[in-house]
PDB file of C-alpha atoms in Angstrom:
ATOM      1  CA  MET A   1     -18.984  40.233 -56.786  1.00  0.00           C
ATOM      2  CA  SER A   2     -21.423  38.822 -59.306  1.00  0.00           C
ATOM      3  CA  GLY A   3     -22.372  35.248 -60.079  1.00  0.00           C
ATOM      4  CA  THR A   4     -25.315  32.877 -60.156  1.00  0.00           C
ATOM      5  CA  ILE A   5     -25.819  30.399 -57.334  1.00  0.00           C
ATOM      6  CA  ALA A   6     -28.545  27.802 -57.002  1.00  0.00           C
ATOM      7  CA  VAL A   7     -29.819  27.060 -53.506  1.00  0.00           C
ATOM      8  CA  LEU A   8     -31.729  23.812 -53.105  1.00  0.00           C
ATOM      9  CA  GLY A   9     -33.668  23.873 -49.859  1.00  0.00           C
ATOM     10  CA  LEU A  10     -35.119  27.159 -48.636  1.00  0.00           C
ATOM     11  CA  GLY A  11     -35.678  26.298 -45.004  1.00  0.00           C
ATOM     12  CA  GLU A  12     -34.053  28.144 -42.113  1.00  0.00           C
ATOM     13  CA  ALA A  13     -30.452  27.634 -43.230  1.00  0.00           C
ATOM     14  CA  GLY A  14     -30.981  27.792 -46.986  1.00  0.00           C
ATOM     15  CA  SER A  15     -33.075  30.945 -46.857  1.00  0.00           C
ATOM     16  CA  ALA A  16     -30.522  32.708 -44.630  1.00  0.00           C
ATOM     17  CA  LEU A  17     -27.684  31.811 -46.989  1.00  0.00           C
ATOM     18  CA  ALA A  18     -29.740  32.876 -50.013  1.00  0.00           C
ATOM     19  CA  ARG A  19     -30.608  36.207 -48.423  1.00  0.00           C
ATOM     20  CA  ASP A  20     -26.969  37.037 -47.671  1.00  0.00           C
ATOM     21  CA  LEU A  21     -25.796  35.931 -51.106  1.00  0.00           C
ATOM     22  CA  ILE A  22     -28.341  38.234 -52.741  1.00  0.00           C
ATOM     23  CA  ALA A  23     -27.253  41.102 -50.495  1.00  0.00           C
ATOM     24  CA  ALA A  24     -23.660  40.469 -51.577  1.00  0.00           C
ATOM     25  CA  GLY A  25     -24.582  40.720 -55.267  1.00  0.00           C
ATOM     26  CA  ALA A  26     -25.255  37.135 -56.310  1.00  0.00           C
ATOM     27  CA  VAL A  27     -28.164  36.008 -58.444  1.00  0.00           C
ATOM     28  CA  VAL A  28     -29.824  33.218 -56.475  1.00  0.00           C
ATOM     29  CA  ARG A  29     -31.993  30.586 -58.136  1.00  0.00           C
ATOM     30  CA  GLY A  30     -33.911  28.652 -55.502  1.00  0.00           C
ATOM     31  CA  TYR A  31     -35.971  25.498 -55.277  1.00  0.00           C
ATOM     32  CA  ASP A  32     -37.792  23.860 -52.405  1.00  0.00           C
ATOM     33  CA  PRO A  33     -40.871  21.676 -52.921  1.00  0.00           C
ATOM     34  CA  ALA A  34     -42.321  22.785 -49.573  1.00  0.00           C
ATOM     35  CA  VAL A  35     -41.122  26.363 -49.053  1.00  0.00           C
ATOM     36  CA  PRO A  36     -41.868  29.256 -51.437  1.00  0.00           C
ATOM     37  CA  ALA A  37     -38.930  31.343 -52.617  1.00  0.00           C
ATOM     38  CA  ALA A  38     -38.409  34.529 -50.615  1.00  0.00           C
ATOM     39  CA  GLU A  39     -38.247  37.962 -52.187  1.00  0.00           C
ATOM     40  CA  GLY A  40     -35.157  38.323 -54.336  1.00  0.00           C
ATOM     41  CA  VAL A  41     -34.775  34.604 -55.023  1.00  0.00           C
ATOM     42  CA  VAL A  42     -35.509  33.465 -58.575  1.00  0.00           C
ATOM     43  CA  ALA A  43     -38.158  30.790 -58.069  1.00  0.00           C
ATOM     44  CA  THR A  44     -37.744  27.599 -60.082  1.00  0.00           C
ATOM     45  CA  GLY A  45     -39.746  24.424 -60.529  1.00  0.00           C
ATOM     46  CA  SER A  46     -37.178  21.695 -59.881  1.00  0.00           C
ATOM     47  CA  GLU A  47     -33.616  20.958 -58.854  1.00  0.00           C
ATOM     48  CA  ALA A  48     -32.510  20.824 -62.486  1.00  0.00           C
ATOM     49  CA  ASP A  49     -34.312  24.077 -63.246  1.00  0.00           C
ATOM     50  CA  ALA A  50     -32.589  25.787 -60.323  1.00  0.00           C
ATOM     51  CA  ALA A  51     -29.176  24.469 -61.359  1.00  0.00           C
ATOM     52  CA  GLU A  52     -29.581  25.637 -64.949  1.00  0.00           C
ATOM     53  CA  GLY A  53     -27.209  28.526 -65.595  1.00  0.00           C
ATOM     54  CA  ALA A  54     -25.757  28.478 -62.065  1.00  0.00           C
ATOM     55  CA  ASP A  55     -22.013  28.616 -61.463  1.00  0.00           C
ATOM     56  CA  LEU A  56     -22.445  26.822 -58.146  1.00  0.00           C
ATOM     57  CA  VAL A  57     -25.205  24.667 -56.646  1.00  0.00           C
ATOM     58  CA  LEU A  58     -25.661  24.571 -52.880  1.00  0.00           C
ATOM     59  CA  SER A  59     -27.684  21.628 -51.608  1.00  0.00           C
ATOM     60  CA  VAL A  60     -29.087  22.691 -48.220  1.00  0.00           C
ATOM     61  CA  ASN A  61     -32.123  20.451 -47.817  1.00  0.00           C
ATOM     62  CA  SER A  62     -31.660  17.385 -45.598  1.00  0.00           C
ATOM     63  CA  ALA A  63     -29.372  14.372 -45.356  1.00  0.00           C
ATOM     64  CA  HIS A  64     -32.052  11.909 -46.445  1.00  0.00           C
ATOM     65  CA  ALA A  65     -32.803  13.988 -49.549  1.00  0.00           C
ATOM     66  CA  ALA A  66     -29.195  14.770 -50.517  1.00  0.00           C
ATOM     67  CA  VAL A  67     -28.678  11.938 -53.011  1.00  0.00           C
ATOM     68  CA  GLU A  68     -32.104  12.417 -54.577  1.00  0.00           C
ATOM     69  CA  ALA A  69     -31.492  16.160 -54.939  1.00  0.00           C
ATOM     70  CA  LEU A  70     -28.149  15.579 -56.647  1.00  0.00           C
ATOM     71  CA  GLU A  71     -29.536  12.995 -59.052  1.00  0.00           C
ATOM     72  CA  ALA A  72     -32.486  15.252 -59.867  1.00  0.00           C
ATOM     73  CA  GLY A  73     -30.339  18.344 -60.340  1.00  0.00           C
ATOM     74  CA  LEU A  74     -27.510  16.931 -62.452  1.00  0.00           C
ATOM     75  CA  ALA A  75     -29.378  17.434 -65.712  1.00  0.00           C
ATOM     76  CA  GLY A  76     -29.322  21.196 -65.197  1.00  0.00           C
ATOM     77  CA  VAL A  77     -25.697  21.595 -64.122  1.00  0.00           C
ATOM     78  CA  LYS A  78     -23.706  23.418 -66.778  1.00  0.00           C
ATOM     79  CA  ASP A  79     -20.113  22.582 -67.728  1.00  0.00           C
ATOM     80  CA  GLY A  80     -17.676  23.902 -65.162  1.00  0.00           C
ATOM     81  CA  ALA A  81     -20.276  24.418 -62.441  1.00  0.00           C
ATOM     82  CA  ALA A  82     -19.653  22.829 -59.025  1.00  0.00           C
ATOM     83  CA  TRP A  83     -22.000  21.077 -56.620  1.00  0.00           C
ATOM     84  CA  ALA A  84     -21.618  21.640 -52.876  1.00  0.00           C
ATOM     85  CA  ASP A  85     -23.519  19.558 -50.342  1.00  0.00           C
ATOM     86  CA  LEU A  86     -24.080  21.429 -47.055  1.00  0.00           C
ATOM     87  CA  ASN A  87     -26.351  18.845 -45.450  1.00  0.00           C
ATOM     88  CA  THR A  88     -25.519  17.141 -42.162  1.00  0.00           C
ATOM     89  CA  ALA A  89     -24.998  13.713 -43.628  1.00  0.00           C
ATOM     90  CA  SER A  90     -22.656  10.862 -42.762  1.00  0.00           C
ATOM     91  CA  PRO A  91     -19.175  10.724 -44.318  1.00  0.00           C
ATOM     92  CA  GLY A  92     -20.318   7.673 -46.278  1.00  0.00           C
ATOM     93  CA  THR A  93     -23.206   9.615 -47.804  1.00  0.00           C
ATOM     94  CA  LYS A  94     -20.850  12.452 -48.753  1.00  0.00           C
ATOM     95  CA  ARG A  95     -18.511   9.986 -50.461  1.00  0.00           C
ATOM     96  CA  GLU A  96     -21.465   8.530 -52.354  1.00  0.00           C
ATOM     97  CA  LEU A  97     -22.476  12.022 -53.488  1.00  0.00           C
ATOM     98  CA  ALA A  98     -18.912  12.692 -54.655  1.00  0.00           C
ATOM     99  CA  ARG A  99     -18.920   9.410 -56.589  1.00  0.00           C
ATOM    100  CA  ILE A 100     -22.204  10.242 -58.331  1.00  0.00           C
ATOM    101  CA  ALA A 101     -21.039  13.759 -59.176  1.00  0.00           C
ATOM    102  CA  ALA A 102     -17.707  12.504 -60.520  1.00  0.00           C
ATOM    103  CA  GLY A 103     -19.548  10.025 -62.724  1.00  0.00           C
ATOM    104  CA  HIS A 104     -21.213  12.983 -64.422  1.00  0.00           C
ATOM    105  CA  GLY A 105     -18.099  15.139 -64.577  1.00  0.00           C
ATOM    106  CA  VAL A 106     -19.357  17.553 -61.903  1.00  0.00           C
ATOM    107  CA  PRO A 107     -16.826  18.913 -59.360  1.00  0.00           C
ATOM    108  CA  PHE A 108     -18.056  18.190 -55.825  1.00  0.00           C
ATOM    109  CA  ALA A 109     -17.417  19.709 -52.403  1.00  0.00           C
ATOM    110  CA  ASP A 110     -18.424  18.409 -48.993  1.00  0.00           C
ATOM    111  CA  ILE A 111     -19.284  21.467 -46.880  1.00  0.00           C
ATOM    112  CA  ALA A 112     -19.824  21.105 -43.142  1.00  0.00           C
ATOM    113  CA  ILE A 113     -21.650  23.948 -41.401  1.00  0.00           C
ATOM    114  CA  MET A 114     -19.884  24.136 -38.038  1.00  0.00           C
ATOM    115  CA  ALA A 115     -22.295  26.365 -36.069  1.00  0.00           C
ATOM    116  CA  PRO A 116     -25.970  27.391 -36.147  1.00  0.00           C
ATOM    117  CA  VAL A 117     -26.827  29.466 -39.241  1.00  0.00           C
ATOM    118  CA  PRO A 118     -29.471  31.779 -37.659  1.00  0.00           C
ATOM    119  CA  GLY A 119     -27.822  34.996 -36.579  1.00  0.00           C
ATOM    120  CA  ARG A 120     -24.741  34.304 -38.689  1.00  0.00           C
ATOM    121  CA  GLY A 121     -26.087  33.574 -42.148  1.00  0.00           C
ATOM    122  CA  LEU A 122     -23.375  33.332 -44.781  1.00  0.00           C
ATOM    123  CA  ARG A 123     -20.732  34.144 -42.166  1.00  0.00           C
ATOM    124  CA  VAL A 124     -21.326  30.912 -40.285  1.00  0.00           C
ATOM    125  CA  PRO A 125     -18.061  28.920 -40.007  1.00  0.00           C
ATOM    126  CA  MET A 126     -17.897  26.225 -42.686  1.00  0.00           C
ATOM    127  CA  LEU A 127     -15.349  23.528 -43.499  1.00  0.00           C
ATOM    128  CA  ALA A 128     -14.829  22.259 -47.057  1.00  0.00           C
ATOM    129  CA  THR A 129     -13.212  19.087 -48.395  1.00  0.00           C
ATOM    130  CA  GLY A 130     -13.364  17.205 -51.670  1.00  0.00           C
ATOM    131  CA  PRO A 131     -12.301  17.871 -55.280  1.00  0.00           C
ATOM    132  CA  ALA A 132     -14.055  21.242 -55.580  1.00  0.00           C
ATOM    133  CA  ALA A 133     -13.346  22.478 -52.044  1.00  0.00           C
ATOM    134  CA  GLU A 134     -10.921  25.222 -53.097  1.00  0.00           C
ATOM    135  CA  ALA A 135     -13.139  26.470 -55.911  1.00  0.00           C
ATOM    136  CA  VAL A 136     -16.315  26.481 -53.807  1.00  0.00           C
ATOM    137  CA  ALA A 137     -14.609  28.149 -50.854  1.00  0.00           C
ATOM    138  CA  GLY A 138     -13.168  30.806 -53.155  1.00  0.00           C
ATOM    139  CA  ALA A 139     -16.574  31.501 -54.684  1.00  0.00           C
ATOM    140  CA  LEU A 140     -18.434  31.693 -51.376  1.00  0.00           C
ATOM    141  CA  ASN A 141     -15.711  33.635 -49.564  1.00  0.00           C
ATOM    142  CA  GLY A 142     -15.869  36.156 -52.367  1.00  0.00           C
ATOM    143  CA  PHE A 143     -19.423  36.905 -51.203  1.00  0.00           C
ATOM    144  CA  GLY A 144     -18.333  37.262 -47.577  1.00  0.00           C
ATOM    145  CA  ALA A 145     -18.590  33.664 -46.384  1.00  0.00           C
ATOM    146  CA  ALA A 146     -16.220  32.025 -43.891  1.00  0.00           C
ATOM    147  CA  VAL A 147     -15.289  28.733 -45.547  1.00  0.00           C
ATOM    148  CA  GLU A 148     -12.093  27.003 -44.456  1.00  0.00           C
ATOM    149  CA  VAL A 149     -10.573  24.402 -46.782  1.00  0.00           C
ATOM    150  CA  MET A 150      -9.180  21.175 -45.365  1.00  0.00           C
ATOM    151  CA  PRO A 151      -7.172  18.993 -47.780  1.00  0.00           C
ATOM    152  CA  GLY A 152      -8.653  15.574 -48.427  1.00  0.00           C
ATOM    153  CA  ASP A 153     -11.560  13.712 -49.905  1.00  0.00           C
ATOM    154  CA  ALA A 154     -15.250  14.394 -49.577  1.00  0.00           C
ATOM    155  CA  GLY A 155     -16.531  13.046 -46.276  1.00  0.00           C
ATOM    156  CA  LEU A 156     -13.740  14.450 -44.128  1.00  0.00           C
ATOM    157  CA  ALA A 157     -15.582  17.714 -43.437  1.00  0.00           C
ATOM    158  CA  ALA A 158     -18.695  15.755 -42.449  1.00  0.00           C
ATOM    159  CA  GLU A 159     -16.551  13.538 -40.240  1.00  0.00           C
ATOM    160  CA  ARG A 160     -15.131  16.531 -38.348  1.00  0.00           C
ATOM    161  CA  LYS A 161     -18.591  18.039 -37.864  1.00  0.00           C
ATOM    162  CA  LEU A 162     -20.118  14.806 -36.568  1.00  0.00           C
ATOM    163  CA  LEU A 163     -17.201  14.057 -34.249  1.00  0.00           C
ATOM    164  CA  ARG A 164     -17.805  17.486 -32.735  1.00  0.00           C
ATOM    165  CA  SER A 165     -21.508  16.629 -32.538  1.00  0.00           C
ATOM    166  CA  VAL A 166     -20.821  13.443 -30.568  1.00  0.00           C
ATOM    167  CA  PHE A 167     -19.178  15.614 -27.929  1.00  0.00           C
ATOM    168  CA  PHE A 168     -21.311  18.734 -28.021  1.00  0.00           C
ATOM    169  CA  LYS A 169     -24.745  17.207 -28.579  1.00  0.00           C
ATOM    170  CA  GLY A 170     -23.895  14.404 -26.168  1.00  0.00           C
ATOM    171  CA  MET A 171     -22.930  16.955 -23.521  1.00  0.00           C
ATOM    172  CA  SER A 172     -26.129  18.889 -24.229  1.00  0.00           C
ATOM    173  CA  ALA A 173     -28.178  15.723 -23.739  1.00  0.00           C
ATOM    174  CA  ALA A 174     -26.428  15.044 -20.427  1.00  0.00           C
ATOM    175  CA  VAL A 175     -27.096  18.585 -19.204  1.00  0.00           C
ATOM    176  CA  VAL A 176     -30.772  18.389 -20.189  1.00  0.00           C
ATOM    177  CA  GLU A 177     -31.224  15.027 -18.483  1.00  0.00           C
ATOM    178  CA  ALA A 178     -29.373  16.103 -15.330  1.00  0.00           C
ATOM    179  CA  LEU A 179     -31.323  19.348 -14.957  1.00  0.00           C
ATOM    180  CA  THR A 180     -34.616  17.574 -15.596  1.00  0.00           C
ATOM    181  CA  ALA A 181     -33.803  15.146 -12.793  1.00  0.00           C
ATOM    182  CA  ALA A 182     -32.618  17.951 -10.520  1.00  0.00           C
ATOM    183  CA  ARG A 183     -35.874  19.812 -11.138  1.00  0.00           C
ATOM    184  CA  ALA A 184     -37.809  16.701 -10.160  1.00  0.00           C
ATOM    185  CA  ALA A 185     -35.663  16.444  -7.037  1.00  0.00           C
ATOM    186  CA  GLY A 186     -36.160  20.112  -6.172  1.00  0.00           C
ATOM    187  CA  CYS A 187     -32.541  21.243  -6.566  1.00  0.00           C
ATOM    188  CA  GLU A 188     -32.232  22.505 -10.148  1.00  0.00           C
ATOM    189  CA  ASP A 189     -30.546  25.811  -9.198  1.00  0.00           C
ATOM    190  CA  TRP A 190     -27.920  23.957  -7.159  1.00  0.00           C
ATOM    191  CA  LEU A 191     -27.010  21.633 -10.035  1.00  0.00           C
ATOM    192  CA  ARG A 192     -27.107  24.422 -12.620  1.00  0.00           C
ATOM    193  CA  LYS A 193     -24.454  26.318 -10.646  1.00  0.00           C
ATOM    194  CA  ILE A 194     -22.256  23.229 -10.487  1.00  0.00           C
ATOM    195  CA  ILE A 195     -22.540  22.765 -14.254  1.00  0.00           C
ATOM    196  CA  VAL A 196     -21.716  26.431 -14.942  1.00  0.00           C
ATOM    197  CA  ASP A 197     -18.730  26.333 -12.573  1.00  0.00           C
ATOM    198  CA  GLU A 198     -17.350  23.160 -14.183  1.00  0.00           C
ATOM    199  CA  LEU A 199     -17.729  24.450 -17.741  1.00  0.00           C
ATOM    200  CA  THR A 200     -16.240  27.827 -16.841  1.00  0.00           C
ATOM    201  CA  ALA A 201     -13.163  26.238 -15.248  1.00  0.00           C
ATOM    202  CA  ALA A 202     -12.644  23.616 -17.980  1.00  0.00           C
ATOM    203  CA  GLY A 203      -9.301  23.330 -19.748  1.00  0.00           C
ATOM    204  CA  ALA A 204      -6.971  20.747 -21.267  1.00  0.00           C
ATOM    205  CA  ALA A 205      -6.508  19.115 -17.868  1.00  0.00           C
ATOM    206  CA  THR A 206     -10.281  18.660 -17.620  1.00  0.00           C
ATOM    207  CA  VAL A 207     -10.342  16.494 -20.746  1.00  0.00           C
ATOM    208  CA  ASP A 208      -7.450  14.377 -19.450  1.00  0.00           C
ATOM    209  CA  ARG A 209      -9.194  13.976 -16.086  1.00  0.00           C
ATOM    210  CA  LEU A 210     -12.463  12.877 -17.713  1.00  0.00           C
ATOM    211  CA  VAL A 211     -10.822  10.339 -20.011  1.00  0.00           C
ATOM    212  CA  ASP A 212      -8.246   8.963 -17.570  1.00  0.00           C
ATOM    213  CA  GLY A 213     -10.797   8.767 -14.766  1.00  0.00           C
ATOM    214  CA  SER A 214     -13.239   6.785 -16.905  1.00  0.00           C
ATOM    215  CA  TYR A 215     -10.616   4.097 -17.551  1.00  0.00           C
ATOM    216  CA  LYS A 216      -9.018   4.098 -14.106  1.00  0.00           C
ATOM    217  CA  HIS A 217     -12.291   3.967 -12.176  1.00  0.00           C
ATOM    218  CA  ALA A 218     -14.498   2.154 -14.702  1.00  0.00           C
ATOM    219  CA  VAL A 219     -15.764  -0.495 -12.275  1.00  0.00           C
ATOM    220  CA  ARG A 220     -16.686   1.946  -9.531  1.00  0.00           C
ATOM    221  CA  ARG A 221     -18.236   4.423 -11.968  1.00  0.00           C
ATOM    222  CA  THR A 222     -20.316   1.674 -13.584  1.00  0.00           C
ATOM    223  CA  ALA A 223     -21.943   1.019 -10.229  1.00  0.00           C
ATOM    224  CA  GLU A 224     -22.350   4.756  -9.618  1.00  0.00           C
ATOM    225  CA  MET A 225     -24.114   5.342 -12.937  1.00  0.00           C
ATOM    226  CA  ALA A 226     -26.290   2.274 -12.395  1.00  0.00           C
ATOM    227  CA  ALA A 227     -27.424   3.880  -9.153  1.00  0.00           C
ATOM    228  CA  ALA A 228     -27.924   7.217 -10.958  1.00  0.00           C
ATOM    229  CA  ALA A 229     -30.099   5.568 -13.610  1.00  0.00           C
ATOM    230  CA  GLU A 230     -32.111   3.856 -10.880  1.00  0.00           C
ATOM    231  CA  MET A 231     -32.583   7.210  -9.096  1.00  0.00           C
ATOM    232  CA  LEU A 232     -33.852   8.860 -12.284  1.00  0.00           C
ATOM    233  CA  ALA A 233     -36.384   6.073 -12.680  1.00  0.00           C
ATOM    234  CA  GLU A 234     -37.539   6.733  -9.122  1.00  0.00           C
ATOM    235  CA  LEU A 235     -37.904  10.443 -10.003  1.00  0.00           C
ATOM    236  CA  GLY A 236     -39.916   9.576 -13.106  1.00  0.00           C
ATOM    237  CA  VAL A 237     -37.202  10.875 -15.460  1.00  0.00           C
ATOM    238  CA  ARG A 238     -35.872   9.060 -18.525  1.00  0.00           C
ATOM    239  CA  ALA A 239     -32.318   7.828 -17.903  1.00  0.00           C
ATOM    240  CA  ASP A 240     -31.117   7.782 -21.515  1.00  0.00           C
ATOM    241  CA  VAL A 241     -27.725   9.383 -20.869  1.00  0.00           C
ATOM    242  CA  ALA A 242     -27.214   7.880 -17.423  1.00  0.00           C
ATOM    243  CA  GLY A 243     -28.014   4.429 -18.792  1.00  0.00           C
ATOM    244  CA  ALA A 244     -25.707   4.882 -21.773  1.00  0.00           C
ATOM    245  CA  SER A 245     -22.925   6.075 -19.452  1.00  0.00           C
ATOM    246  CA  ARG A 246     -23.407   2.996 -17.264  1.00  0.00           C
ATOM    247  CA  ASP A 247     -23.191   0.719 -20.290  1.00  0.00           C
ATOM    248  CA  GLN A 248     -20.112   2.452 -21.729  1.00  0.00           C
ATOM    249  CA  LEU A 249     -18.275   2.254 -18.400  1.00  0.00           C
ATOM    250  CA  ALA A 250     -19.202  -1.422 -18.064  1.00  0.00           C
ATOM    251  CA  HIS A 251     -17.760  -2.046 -21.534  1.00  0.00           C
ATOM    252  CA  ILE A 252     -14.532  -0.251 -20.570  1.00  0.00           C
ATOM    253  CA  ALA A 253     -14.295  -2.305 -17.384  1.00  0.00           C
ATOM    254  CA  ASP A 254     -14.870  -5.560 -19.276  1.00  0.00           C
ATOM    255  CA  SER A 255     -12.280  -4.697 -21.931  1.00  0.00           C
ATOM    256  CA  GLN A 256      -9.648  -4.091 -19.243  1.00  0.00           C
ATOM    257  CA  ASP A 257     -10.301  -7.531 -17.750  1.00  0.00           C
ATOM    258  CA  CYS A 258      -9.554  -9.269 -21.064  1.00  0.00           C
TER     259      CYS A 258
END
């Protein structure tokens, strides 16, 4: 399949996507103020320059630069070309991007990258919402991508990704904190086995047990996590997750008393 795609942001994710697009037959015009274009990428001098002549623009820089990149690139977007934002930004930011794009007559898609790009490249699972979701998914899937379309406005894909992040990154933080404390206590291997066993045996009933138990035993668990946070302090370990758990359980307990 042929076509011209602009990639704004040539860091780890952007460069991997660009490489796979080129291998699949696309012409890739790239721009990154800090990273030189890799072999095969047509180097350009600005967002607008990169967008010029492209059928699709992929913004893969960073959430804080997403609006600036769109505003800078709009001048180069040709009629009929779509803009897809792949940055991990809030749903509100994605809606703002869609509003700006619509004001200039540019079809917009909110694309959420749902797994790490390294090792997967263009085949990383992606979720698309917004006015141009179908068109962008069709274009990228034609090059071998794995973009799923979810009906709805821009921002919904970002919402799904970040809801998953609250769980997954929150769990990761808890595991890191727990193992750090266990290492300080001299029993890291013991706790690691417990964590592996729990994750291996997890199922739908596990989620119900975690949620129901938090509400049913909120008072007792508040005291337990207060003690856990105190223990971590004694071990010289930051109690970020333990302290947050204590505070959340206390809030649940208070709300049930009202």
